[in-house]
Phi, psi and omega in degrees: 000139180280140178283137175261126185232131173259129178276131179236144178158175181293137180293349175292346176255026185306315180297320178293323179297320179296317178298317180294318180301314179299316179300312182296321180291314183288314187273329182247352182063027175288150169267113189255132176248127180207161174282139179237019183231158177270140180265003183304320188252026180255152176286163176301323179298315179295319178298320178298316178299312182295325177296313179299319178294326178298320178294327175294324176298319177297320179306317185271000181266158173276333184205164168244149177245112186268120175271096185245064183298131184054029178079002185287124171226113181281177183300312181297316180294322176301318178294322178294321178297313179299319178299313180297321177298316180300328179275356180078022180283150173290140177246119178246132181249141174298313180244147178304146177280133181269000000 
């Protein structure tokens, strides 16, 4: 069975997230769920909706893949990590945690 993985991280790394998704799908045969849109031009209401949906993505995933370039993990991503931990999901990090 293929592992389902949701990518989490700052949208400032969106290009890197797309690259990682392709890598995980091709090399590990993971089913990758990720955001493919910019949140720059969205209303607070839209961002709230998308945030709630992102947590649903974590619900249906086997793991989350944290894009923590140079160790950066923002507030939203930290909350997603804690949520995934509470659910017993595997947490995979791009870079080792210091």
